[in-house]
CSV table of C-alpha atoms in Angstrom, one decimal:
chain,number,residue,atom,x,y,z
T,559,UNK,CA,-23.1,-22.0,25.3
T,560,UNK,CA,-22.4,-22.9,28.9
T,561,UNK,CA,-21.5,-26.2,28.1
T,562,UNK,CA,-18.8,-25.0,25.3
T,563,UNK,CA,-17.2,-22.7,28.1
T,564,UNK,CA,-17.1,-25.3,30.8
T,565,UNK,CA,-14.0,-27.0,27.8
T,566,UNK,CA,-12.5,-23.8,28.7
T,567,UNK,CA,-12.0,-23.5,32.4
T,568,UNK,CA,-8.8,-24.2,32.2
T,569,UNK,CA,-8.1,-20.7,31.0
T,570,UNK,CA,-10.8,-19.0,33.1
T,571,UNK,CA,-8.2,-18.1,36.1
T,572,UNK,CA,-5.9,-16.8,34.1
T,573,UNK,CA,-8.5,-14.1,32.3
T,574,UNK,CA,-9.9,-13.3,35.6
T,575,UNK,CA,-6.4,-12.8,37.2
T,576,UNK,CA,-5.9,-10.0,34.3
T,577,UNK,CA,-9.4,-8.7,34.3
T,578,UNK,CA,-8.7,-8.2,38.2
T,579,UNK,CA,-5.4,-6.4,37.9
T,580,UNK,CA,-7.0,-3.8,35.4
T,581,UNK,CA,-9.9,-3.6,37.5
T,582,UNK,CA,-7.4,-2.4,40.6
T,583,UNK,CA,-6.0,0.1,38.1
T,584,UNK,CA,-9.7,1.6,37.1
T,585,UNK,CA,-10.7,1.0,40.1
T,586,UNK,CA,-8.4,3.4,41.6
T,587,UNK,CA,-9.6,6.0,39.0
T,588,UNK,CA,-13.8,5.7,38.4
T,589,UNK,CA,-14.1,3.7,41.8
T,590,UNK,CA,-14.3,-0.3,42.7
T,591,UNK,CA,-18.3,-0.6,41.9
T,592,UNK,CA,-18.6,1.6,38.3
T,593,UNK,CA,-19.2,0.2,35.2
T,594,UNK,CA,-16.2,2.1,33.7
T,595,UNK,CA,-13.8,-0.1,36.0
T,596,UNK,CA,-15.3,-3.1,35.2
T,597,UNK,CA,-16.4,-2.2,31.5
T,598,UNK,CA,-12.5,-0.9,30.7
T,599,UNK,CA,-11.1,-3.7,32.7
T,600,UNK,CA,-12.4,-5.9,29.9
T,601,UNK,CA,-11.7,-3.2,27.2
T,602,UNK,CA,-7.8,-3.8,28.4
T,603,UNK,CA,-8.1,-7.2,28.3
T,604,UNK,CA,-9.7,-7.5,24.7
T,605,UNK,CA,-6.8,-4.7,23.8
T,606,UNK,CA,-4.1,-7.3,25.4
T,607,UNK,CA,-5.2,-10.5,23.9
T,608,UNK,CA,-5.4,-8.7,20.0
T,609,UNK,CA,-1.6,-7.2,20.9
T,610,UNK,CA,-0.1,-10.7,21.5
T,611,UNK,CA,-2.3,-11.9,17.8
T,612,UNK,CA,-0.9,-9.4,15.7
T,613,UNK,CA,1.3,-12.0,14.6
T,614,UNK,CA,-1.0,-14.7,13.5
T,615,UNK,CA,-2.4,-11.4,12.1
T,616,UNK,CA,0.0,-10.9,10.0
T,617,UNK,CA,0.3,-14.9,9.1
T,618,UNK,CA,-3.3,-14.2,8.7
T,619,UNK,CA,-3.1,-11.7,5.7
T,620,UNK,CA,-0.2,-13.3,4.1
T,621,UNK,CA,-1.9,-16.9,4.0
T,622,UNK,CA,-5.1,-15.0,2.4
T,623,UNK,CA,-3.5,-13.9,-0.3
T,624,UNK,CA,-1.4,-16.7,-0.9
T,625,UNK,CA,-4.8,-18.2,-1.4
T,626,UNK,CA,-6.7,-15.4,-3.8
T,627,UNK,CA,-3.5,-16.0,-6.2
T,628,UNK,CA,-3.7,-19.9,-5.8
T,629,UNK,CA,-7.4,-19.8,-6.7
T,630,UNK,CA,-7.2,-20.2,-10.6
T,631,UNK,CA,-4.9,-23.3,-9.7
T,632,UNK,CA,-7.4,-24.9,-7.4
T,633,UNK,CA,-10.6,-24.6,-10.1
T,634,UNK,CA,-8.2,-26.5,-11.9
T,635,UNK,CA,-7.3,-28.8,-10.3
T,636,UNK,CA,-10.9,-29.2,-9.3
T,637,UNK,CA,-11.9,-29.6,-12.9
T,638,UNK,CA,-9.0,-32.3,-13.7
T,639,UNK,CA,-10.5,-34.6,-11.0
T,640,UNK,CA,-13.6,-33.7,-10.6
T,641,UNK,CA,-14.7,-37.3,-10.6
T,642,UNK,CA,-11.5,-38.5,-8.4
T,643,UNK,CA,-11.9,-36.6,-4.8
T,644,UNK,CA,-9.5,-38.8,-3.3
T,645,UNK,CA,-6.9,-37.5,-6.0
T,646,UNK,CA,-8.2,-33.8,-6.0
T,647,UNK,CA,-7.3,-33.5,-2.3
T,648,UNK,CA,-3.9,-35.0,-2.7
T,649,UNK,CA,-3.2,-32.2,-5.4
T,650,UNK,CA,-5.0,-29.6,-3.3
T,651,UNK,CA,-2.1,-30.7,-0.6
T,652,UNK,CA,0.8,-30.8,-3.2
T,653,UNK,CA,-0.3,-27.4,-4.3
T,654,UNK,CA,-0.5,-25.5,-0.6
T,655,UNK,CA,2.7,-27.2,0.5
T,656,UNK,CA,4.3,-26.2,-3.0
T,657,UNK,CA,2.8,-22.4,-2.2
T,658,UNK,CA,4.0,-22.9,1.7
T,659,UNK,CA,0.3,-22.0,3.2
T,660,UNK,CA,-3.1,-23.3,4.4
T,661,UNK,CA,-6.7,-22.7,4.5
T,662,UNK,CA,-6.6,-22.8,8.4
T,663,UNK,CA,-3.9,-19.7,8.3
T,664,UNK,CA,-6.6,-17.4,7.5
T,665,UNK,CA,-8.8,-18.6,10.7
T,666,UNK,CA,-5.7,-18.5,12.9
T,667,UNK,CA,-6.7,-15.0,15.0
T,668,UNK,CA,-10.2,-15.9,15.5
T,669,UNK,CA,-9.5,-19.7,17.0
T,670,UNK,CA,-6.3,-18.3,19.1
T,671,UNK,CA,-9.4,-16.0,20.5
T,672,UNK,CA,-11.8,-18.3,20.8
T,673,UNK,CA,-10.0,-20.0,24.7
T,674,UNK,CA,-10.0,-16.4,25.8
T,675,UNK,CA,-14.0,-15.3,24.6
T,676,UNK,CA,-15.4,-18.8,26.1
T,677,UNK,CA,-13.1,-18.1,29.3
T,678,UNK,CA,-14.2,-14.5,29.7
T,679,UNK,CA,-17.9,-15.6,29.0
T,680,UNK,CA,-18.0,-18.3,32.0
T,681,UNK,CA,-16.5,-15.5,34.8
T,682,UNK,CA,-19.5,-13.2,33.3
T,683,UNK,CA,-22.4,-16.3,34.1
T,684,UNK,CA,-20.4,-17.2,37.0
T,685,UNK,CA,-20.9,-13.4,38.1
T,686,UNK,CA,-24.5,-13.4,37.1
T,687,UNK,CA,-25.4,-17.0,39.1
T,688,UNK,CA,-23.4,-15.3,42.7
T,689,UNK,CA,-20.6,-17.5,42.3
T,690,UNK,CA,-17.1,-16.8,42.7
T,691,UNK,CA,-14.9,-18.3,40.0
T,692,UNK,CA,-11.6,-18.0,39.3
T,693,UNK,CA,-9.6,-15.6,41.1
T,694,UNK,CA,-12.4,-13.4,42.0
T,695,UNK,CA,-13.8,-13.8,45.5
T,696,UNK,CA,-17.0,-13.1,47.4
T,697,UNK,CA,-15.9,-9.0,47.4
T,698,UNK,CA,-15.1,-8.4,43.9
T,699,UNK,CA,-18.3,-10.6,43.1
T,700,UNK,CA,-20.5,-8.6,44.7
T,701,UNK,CA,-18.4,-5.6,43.3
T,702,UNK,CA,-18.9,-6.1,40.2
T,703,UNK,CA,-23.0,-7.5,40.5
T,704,UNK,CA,-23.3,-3.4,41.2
T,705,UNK,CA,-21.4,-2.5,38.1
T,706,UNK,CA,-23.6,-0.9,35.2
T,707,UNK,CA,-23.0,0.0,31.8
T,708,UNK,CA,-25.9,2.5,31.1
T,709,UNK,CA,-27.8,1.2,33.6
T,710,UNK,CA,-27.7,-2.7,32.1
T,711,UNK,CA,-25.7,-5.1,34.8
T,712,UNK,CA,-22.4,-6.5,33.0
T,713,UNK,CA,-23.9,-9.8,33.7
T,714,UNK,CA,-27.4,-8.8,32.0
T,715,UNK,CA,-28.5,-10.7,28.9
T,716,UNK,CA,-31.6,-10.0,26.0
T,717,UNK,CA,-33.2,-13.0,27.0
T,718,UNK,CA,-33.3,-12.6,30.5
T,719,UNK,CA,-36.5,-12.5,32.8
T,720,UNK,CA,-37.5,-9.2,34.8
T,721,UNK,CA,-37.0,-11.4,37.6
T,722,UNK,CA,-33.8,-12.0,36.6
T,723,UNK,CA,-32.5,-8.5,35.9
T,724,UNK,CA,-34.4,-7.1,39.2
T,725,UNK,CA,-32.4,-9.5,41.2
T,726,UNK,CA,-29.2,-7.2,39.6
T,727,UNK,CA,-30.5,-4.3,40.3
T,728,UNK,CA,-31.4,-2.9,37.2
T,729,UNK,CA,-34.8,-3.0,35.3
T,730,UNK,CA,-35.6,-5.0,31.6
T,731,UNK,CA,-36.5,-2.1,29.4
T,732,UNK,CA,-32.3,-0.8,30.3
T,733,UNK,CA,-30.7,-4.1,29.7
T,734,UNK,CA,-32.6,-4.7,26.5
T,735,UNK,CA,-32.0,-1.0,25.0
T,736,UNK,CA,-28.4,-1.0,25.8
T,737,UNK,CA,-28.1,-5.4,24.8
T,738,UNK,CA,-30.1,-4.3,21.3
T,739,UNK,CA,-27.8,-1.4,20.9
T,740,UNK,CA,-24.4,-3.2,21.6
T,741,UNK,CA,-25.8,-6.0,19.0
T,742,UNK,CA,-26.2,-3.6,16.2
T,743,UNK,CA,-23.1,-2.2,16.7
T,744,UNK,CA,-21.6,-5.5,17.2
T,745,UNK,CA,-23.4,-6.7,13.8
T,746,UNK,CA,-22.3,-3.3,11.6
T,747,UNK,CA,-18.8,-3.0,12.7
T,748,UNK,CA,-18.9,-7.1,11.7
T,749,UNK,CA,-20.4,-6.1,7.7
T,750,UNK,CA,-18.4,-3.0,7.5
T,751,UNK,CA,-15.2,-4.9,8.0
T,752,UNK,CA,-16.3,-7.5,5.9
T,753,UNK,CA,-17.4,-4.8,2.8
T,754,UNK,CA,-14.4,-2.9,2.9
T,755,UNK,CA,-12.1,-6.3,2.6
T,756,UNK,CA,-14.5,-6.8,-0.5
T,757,UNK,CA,-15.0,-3.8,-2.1
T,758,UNK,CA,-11.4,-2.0,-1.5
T,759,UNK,CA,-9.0,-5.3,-0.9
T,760,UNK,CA,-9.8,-8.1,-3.3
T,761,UNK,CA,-7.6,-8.9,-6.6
T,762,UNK,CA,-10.3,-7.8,-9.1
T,763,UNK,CA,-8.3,-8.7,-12.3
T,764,UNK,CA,-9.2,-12.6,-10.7
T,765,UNK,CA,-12.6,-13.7,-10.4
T,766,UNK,CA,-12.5,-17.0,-8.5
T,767,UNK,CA,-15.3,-18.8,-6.1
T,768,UNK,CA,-13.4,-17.2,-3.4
T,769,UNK,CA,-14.9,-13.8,-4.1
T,770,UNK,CA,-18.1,-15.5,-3.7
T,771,UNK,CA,-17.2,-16.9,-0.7
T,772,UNK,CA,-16.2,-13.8,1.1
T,773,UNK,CA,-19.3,-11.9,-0.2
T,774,UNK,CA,-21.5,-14.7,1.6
T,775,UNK,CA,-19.5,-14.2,4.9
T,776,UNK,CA,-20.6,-10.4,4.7
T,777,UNK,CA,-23.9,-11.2,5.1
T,778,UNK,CA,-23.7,-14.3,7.0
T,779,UNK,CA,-21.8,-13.1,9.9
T,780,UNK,CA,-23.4,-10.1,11.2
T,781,UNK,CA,-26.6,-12.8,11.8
T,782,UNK,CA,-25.0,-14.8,13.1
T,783,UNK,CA,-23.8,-12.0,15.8
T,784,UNK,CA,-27.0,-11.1,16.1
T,785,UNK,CA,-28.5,-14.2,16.7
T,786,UNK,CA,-26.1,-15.5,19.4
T,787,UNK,CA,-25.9,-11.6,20.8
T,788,UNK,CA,-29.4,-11.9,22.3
T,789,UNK,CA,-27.4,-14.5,24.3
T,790,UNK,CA,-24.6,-12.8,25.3
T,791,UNK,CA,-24.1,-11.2,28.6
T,792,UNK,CA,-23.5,-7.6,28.2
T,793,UNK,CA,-20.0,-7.9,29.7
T,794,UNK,CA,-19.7,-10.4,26.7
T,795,UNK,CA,-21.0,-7.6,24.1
T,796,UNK,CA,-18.2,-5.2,25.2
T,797,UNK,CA,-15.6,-7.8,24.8
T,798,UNK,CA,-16.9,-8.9,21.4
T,799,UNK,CA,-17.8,-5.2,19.9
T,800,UNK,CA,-14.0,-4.0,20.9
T,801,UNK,CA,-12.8,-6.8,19.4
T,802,UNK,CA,-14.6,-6.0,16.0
T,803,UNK,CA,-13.7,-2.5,16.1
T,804,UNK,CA,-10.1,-3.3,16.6
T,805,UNK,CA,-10.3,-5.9,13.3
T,806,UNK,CA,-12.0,-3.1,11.9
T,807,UNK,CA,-8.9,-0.6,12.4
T,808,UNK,CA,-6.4,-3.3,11.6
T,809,UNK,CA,-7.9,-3.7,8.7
T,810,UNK,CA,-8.2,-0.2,7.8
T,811,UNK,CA,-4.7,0.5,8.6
T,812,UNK,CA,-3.3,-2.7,6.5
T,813,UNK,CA,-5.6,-1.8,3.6
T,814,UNK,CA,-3.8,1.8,3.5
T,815,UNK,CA,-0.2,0.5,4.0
T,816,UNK,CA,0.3,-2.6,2.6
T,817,UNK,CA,-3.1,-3.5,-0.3
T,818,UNK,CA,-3.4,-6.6,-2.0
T,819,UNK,CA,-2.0,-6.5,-5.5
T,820,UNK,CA,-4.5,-6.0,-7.8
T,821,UNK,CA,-6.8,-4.2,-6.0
T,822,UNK,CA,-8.3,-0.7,-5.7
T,823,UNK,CA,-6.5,0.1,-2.6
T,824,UNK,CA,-2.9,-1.1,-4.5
T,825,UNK,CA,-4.1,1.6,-7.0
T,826,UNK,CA,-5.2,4.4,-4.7
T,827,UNK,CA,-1.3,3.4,-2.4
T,828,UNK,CA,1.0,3.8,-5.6
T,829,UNK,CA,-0.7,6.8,-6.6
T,830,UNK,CA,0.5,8.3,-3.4
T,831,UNK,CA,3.9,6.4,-3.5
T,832,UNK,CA,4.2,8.3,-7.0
T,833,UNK,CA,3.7,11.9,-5.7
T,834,UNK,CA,6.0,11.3,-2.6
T,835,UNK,CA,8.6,9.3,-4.3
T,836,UNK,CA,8.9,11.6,-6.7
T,837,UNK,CA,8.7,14.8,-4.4
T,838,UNK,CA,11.6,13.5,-2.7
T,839,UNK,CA,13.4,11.5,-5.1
T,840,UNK,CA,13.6,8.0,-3.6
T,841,UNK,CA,11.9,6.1,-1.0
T,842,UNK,CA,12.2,6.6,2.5
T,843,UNK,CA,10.1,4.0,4.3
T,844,UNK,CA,10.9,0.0,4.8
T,845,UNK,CA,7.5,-0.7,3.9
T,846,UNK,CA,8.0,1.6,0.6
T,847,UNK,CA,10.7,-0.2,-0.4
T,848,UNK,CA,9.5,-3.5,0.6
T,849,UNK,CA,6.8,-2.9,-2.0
T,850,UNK,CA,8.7,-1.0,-4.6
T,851,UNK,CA,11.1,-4.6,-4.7
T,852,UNK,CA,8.0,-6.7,-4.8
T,853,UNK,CA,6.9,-4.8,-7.8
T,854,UNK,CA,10.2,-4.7,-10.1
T,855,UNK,CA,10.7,-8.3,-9.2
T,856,UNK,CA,7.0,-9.2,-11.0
T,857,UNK,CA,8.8,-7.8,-14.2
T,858,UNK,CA,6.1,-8.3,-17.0
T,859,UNK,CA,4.1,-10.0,-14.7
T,860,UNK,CA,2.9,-6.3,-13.3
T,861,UNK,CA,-0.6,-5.4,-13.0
T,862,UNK,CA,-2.2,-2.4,-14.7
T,863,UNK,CA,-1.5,-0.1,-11.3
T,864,UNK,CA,1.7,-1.0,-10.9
T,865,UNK,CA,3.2,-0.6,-14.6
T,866,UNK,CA,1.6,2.6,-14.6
T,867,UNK,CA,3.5,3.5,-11.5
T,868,UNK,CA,6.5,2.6,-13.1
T,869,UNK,CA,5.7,4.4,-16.0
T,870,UNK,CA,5.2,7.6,-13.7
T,871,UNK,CA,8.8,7.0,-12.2
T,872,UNK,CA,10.3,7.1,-15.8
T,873,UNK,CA,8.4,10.6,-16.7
T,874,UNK,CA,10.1,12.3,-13.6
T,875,UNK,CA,13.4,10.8,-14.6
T,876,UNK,CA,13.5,7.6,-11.8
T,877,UNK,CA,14.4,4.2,-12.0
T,878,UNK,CA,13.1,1.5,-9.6
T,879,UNK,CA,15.6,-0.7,-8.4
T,880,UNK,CA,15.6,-4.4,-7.4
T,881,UNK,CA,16.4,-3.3,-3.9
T,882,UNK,CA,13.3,-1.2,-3.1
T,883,UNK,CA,15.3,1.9,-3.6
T,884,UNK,CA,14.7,4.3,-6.6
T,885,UNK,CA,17.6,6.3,-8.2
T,886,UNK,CA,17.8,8.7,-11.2
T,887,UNK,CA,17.5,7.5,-14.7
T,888,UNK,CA,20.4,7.3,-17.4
T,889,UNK,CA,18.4,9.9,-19.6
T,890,UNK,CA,18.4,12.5,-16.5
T,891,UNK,CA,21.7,12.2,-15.5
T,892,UNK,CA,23.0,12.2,-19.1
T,893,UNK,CA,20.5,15.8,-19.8
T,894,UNK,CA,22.7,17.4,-16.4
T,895,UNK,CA,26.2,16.4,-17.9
T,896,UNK,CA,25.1,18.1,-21.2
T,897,UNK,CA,24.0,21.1,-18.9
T,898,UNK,CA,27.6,21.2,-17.5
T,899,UNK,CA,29.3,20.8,-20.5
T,900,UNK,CA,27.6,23.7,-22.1
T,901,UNK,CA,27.5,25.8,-19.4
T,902,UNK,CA,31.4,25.4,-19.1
T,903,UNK,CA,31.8,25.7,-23.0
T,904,UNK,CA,30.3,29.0,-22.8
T,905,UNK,CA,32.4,30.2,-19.9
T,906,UNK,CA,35.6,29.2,-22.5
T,907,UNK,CA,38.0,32.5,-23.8
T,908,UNK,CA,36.5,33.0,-27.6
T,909,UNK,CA,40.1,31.6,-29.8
T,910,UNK,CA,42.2,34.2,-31.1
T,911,UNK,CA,43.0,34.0,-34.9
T,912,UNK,CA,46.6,33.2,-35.9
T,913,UNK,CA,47.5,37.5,-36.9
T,914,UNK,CA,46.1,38.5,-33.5
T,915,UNK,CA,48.4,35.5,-31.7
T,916,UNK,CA,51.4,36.5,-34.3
T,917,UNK,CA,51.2,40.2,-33.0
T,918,UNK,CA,50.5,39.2,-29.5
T,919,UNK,CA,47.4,41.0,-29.3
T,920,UNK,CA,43.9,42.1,-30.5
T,921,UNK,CA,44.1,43.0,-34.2
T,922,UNK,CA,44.1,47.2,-34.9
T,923,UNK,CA,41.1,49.0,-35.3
T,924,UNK,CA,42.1,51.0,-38.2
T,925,UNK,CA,41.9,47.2,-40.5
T,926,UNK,CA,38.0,47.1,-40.4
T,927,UNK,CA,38.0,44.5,-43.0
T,928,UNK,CA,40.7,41.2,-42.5
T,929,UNK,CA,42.1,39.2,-45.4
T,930,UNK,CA,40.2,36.2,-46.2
T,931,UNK,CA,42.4,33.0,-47.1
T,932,UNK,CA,40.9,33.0,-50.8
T,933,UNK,CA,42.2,36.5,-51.2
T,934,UNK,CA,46.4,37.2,-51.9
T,935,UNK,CA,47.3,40.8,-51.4
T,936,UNK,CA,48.0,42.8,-54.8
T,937,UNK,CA,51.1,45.2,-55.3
T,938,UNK,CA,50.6,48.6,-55.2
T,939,UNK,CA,51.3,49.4,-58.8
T,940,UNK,CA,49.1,46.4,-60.3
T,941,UNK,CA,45.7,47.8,-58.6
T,942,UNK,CA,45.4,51.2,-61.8
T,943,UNK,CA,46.0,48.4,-64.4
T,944,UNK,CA,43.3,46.2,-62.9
T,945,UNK,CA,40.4,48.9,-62.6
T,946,UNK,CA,41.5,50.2,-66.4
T,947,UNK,CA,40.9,46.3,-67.5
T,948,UNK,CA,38.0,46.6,-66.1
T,949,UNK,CA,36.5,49.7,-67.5
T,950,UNK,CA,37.2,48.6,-71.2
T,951,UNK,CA,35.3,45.2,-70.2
T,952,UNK,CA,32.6,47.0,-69.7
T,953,UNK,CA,33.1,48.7,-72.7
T,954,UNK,CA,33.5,46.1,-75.2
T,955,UNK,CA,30.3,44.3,-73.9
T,956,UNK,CA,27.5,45.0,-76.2
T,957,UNK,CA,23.9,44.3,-75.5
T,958,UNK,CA,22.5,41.8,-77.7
T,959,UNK,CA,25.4,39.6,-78.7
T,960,UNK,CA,24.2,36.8,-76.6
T,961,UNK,CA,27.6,37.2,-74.5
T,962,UNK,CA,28.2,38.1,-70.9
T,963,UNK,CA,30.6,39.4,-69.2
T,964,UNK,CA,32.0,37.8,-66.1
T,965,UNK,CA,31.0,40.4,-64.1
T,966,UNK,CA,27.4,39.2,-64.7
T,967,UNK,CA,28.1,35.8,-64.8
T,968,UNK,CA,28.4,35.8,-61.6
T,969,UNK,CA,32.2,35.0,-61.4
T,970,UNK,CA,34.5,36.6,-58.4
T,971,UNK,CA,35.8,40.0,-59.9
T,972,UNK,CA,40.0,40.1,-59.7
T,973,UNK,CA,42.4,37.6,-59.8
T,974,UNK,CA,41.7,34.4,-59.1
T,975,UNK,CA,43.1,31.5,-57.0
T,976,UNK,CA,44.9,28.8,-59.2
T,977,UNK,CA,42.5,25.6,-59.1
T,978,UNK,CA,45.1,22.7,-57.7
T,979,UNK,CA,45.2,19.9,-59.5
T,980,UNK,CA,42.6,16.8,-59.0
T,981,UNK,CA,43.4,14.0,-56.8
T,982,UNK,CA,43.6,10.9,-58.6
């Protein structure tokens, strides 16, 4: 290990010169000799370094899922030349540069990290040997020789001697509590992150070796933390647990804003997306829209969460536009014209017939029954003639002859309208 960080001393003045300015700051605060100054001065430095990744962070997720959907592509291309490897990378190339990513894109945060861990790691042995290195000189040495985290020197390892330790003021059984502690913390934060990129983040409509791949990293790296954490100086330990509890909220935080398609965090996002979308009627984030566009763009391509969420938007009367932006379906706004319409139709003057606009007003009261078109209106002295016709009717009808009358036939009683002749 001391070998690998003498490549980096190149960078190890810079990290001490930042290590030193935080350490003025806490300094100020906890005083010169604590562990907090010296223990937060590399807290801020770990915090610093991650700041300035988040974009290869970023390159980082988009690179890994460019790969997951390249996967079924690569197995066959991989089958097609199985027995031609010099061919099978040449495709492999042709097929990444095609896609516009790289394997080495998903290792991007942890290599740009690596100068700054191997830096930080020689000022810590530098520290724990009594020599100055760097920026920090025969004060701030000795300063930071009396530092203690829990009673375990910064520049404390697992493996050291009692010897060792006593000459840094501090006794084996602390170092090796607080060292075994920092480790399995180191180790878990490591799996967890690693288990919830599996189990919450992964396309699960694609099986592909990848998936097989990532589950053997879940168990592979926390030993190997383990392992090389008996080595590390405790300084060392708080650089790399922050570290892995800052992955671990970075990836927490992607995993609830911005899932992989196809996965059970996509599913558990566009539920919510549903119930707020359609609280307020359209989206109001970047990052809503940003998915919303991605998902209308797929068009039949759409996963089973995401055609369900557009299914949801069409129930509550929403359309998802190419845009990102949703707006009110055809059907909606169509049932709210028809509202209006009726509501105005009813708020309409009922129509006056054509007496009441001839007499410029309501019709009387004392004409209970109106004229129908089918009836004409009789003289005065025809109306005794017509009831006598129809009393000896009823006379001359006999039961039993097998005749009827009109009367019970049915027919209209009175005179009758002249049938017009048929149209030819």
């Amino acid at each position: 290990m001391d070998t690998i960080a003498s490549f980096f001393s190149f960078i190890t003045t810079p990290v001490s010169w930042v290590i030193v300015q935080f350490h003025t700051v806490y300094g100020a605060i906890f005083g010169p000799d604590t562990g907090w100054a010296w223990g937060l001065s590399i807290v801020s430095l770990v915090i610093l370094i991650r700041i300035c990744l988040i974009p290869l962070f970023v390159k980082q997720i988009k690179a890994t899922r460019a790969m997951q959907t390249l996967q079924p592509e690569m197995k066959k291309i991989q089958e097609r030349y199985k027995n031609d490897k010099q061919r099978q990378s040449e495709e492999m190339m042709k097929l990444y540069k095609e896609a516009g990513t790289n394997p080495l894109s998903s290792c991007l945060p942890i290599l740009a990290q690596s100068p700054f861990f191997f830096a930080l790691y020689h000022v810590l042995n530098g520290i724990a040997s009594g020599q100055t290195i760097g920026v920090i000189n025969q004060s701030l040495l000795e300063s930071a020789q009396k530092a203690h985290i829990f009673g375990a020197p910064l520049a404390a390892k697992f493996l050291d001697s009692a010897d060792t330790v006593a000459k840094l003021g501090a006794s084996l059984t602390d170092v090796r509590v607080v060292t075994a502690i920092m480790i399995v913390l180191m180790s878990g934060s490591q799996f967890y992150t690693q288990r919830q990129l599996m189990t919450k983040n992964v396309d699960t409509t694609v099986k592909t070796p990848f998936m097989q791949q990532q589950k053997m990293l879940m168990y592979v790296f926390p030993i190997m933390f383990a392992f090389f954490g008996i080595r590390f100086p405790v300084g060392v330990l708080i650089y790399w647990l922050t570290t892995n509890v800052w992955t671990m909220g970075q990836q927490m935080y992607v995993i609830h804003n911005n899932p992989t398609p196809g996965s059970k965090a996509q599913a558990a996002y566009l539920e919510r997306l549903t119930k707020h979308v359609t609280h307020h009627g359209k989206t109001r984030k970047r990052s809503e829209k940003t998915i919303v566009k991605a998902i209308v763009t797929k068009g039949r391509d759409r996963n089973e969460a995401e055609r369900g969420f557009i299914n949801a938007l069409s129930k509550a009367g929403l359309v998802a536009q190419a845009d990102g932006s949703v707006v009110k379906g055809e059907a909606q706004a169509a049932a709210q014209t028809e509202d209006g319409a009726a509501a105005t139709r009813r708020q309409q003057p009922k129509r006056q017939t054509k007496s009441q606009r001839q007499s410029g007003g309501p019709k009387q009261a004392e004409d209970p029954t109106p004229s129908t078109s089918l009836e004409k209106s009789e003289p005065e002295d025809a109306k005794p003639a017509a009831n006598g016709a129809k009393s000896d009717a009823k006379k001359t009808a006999q039961p039993g002859t097998g005749s009827r009358s009109k009367a019970q036939s049915g027919q209209r009683k009175g005179p009758q309208r002249p049938k017009s002749p048929s149209k030819k």
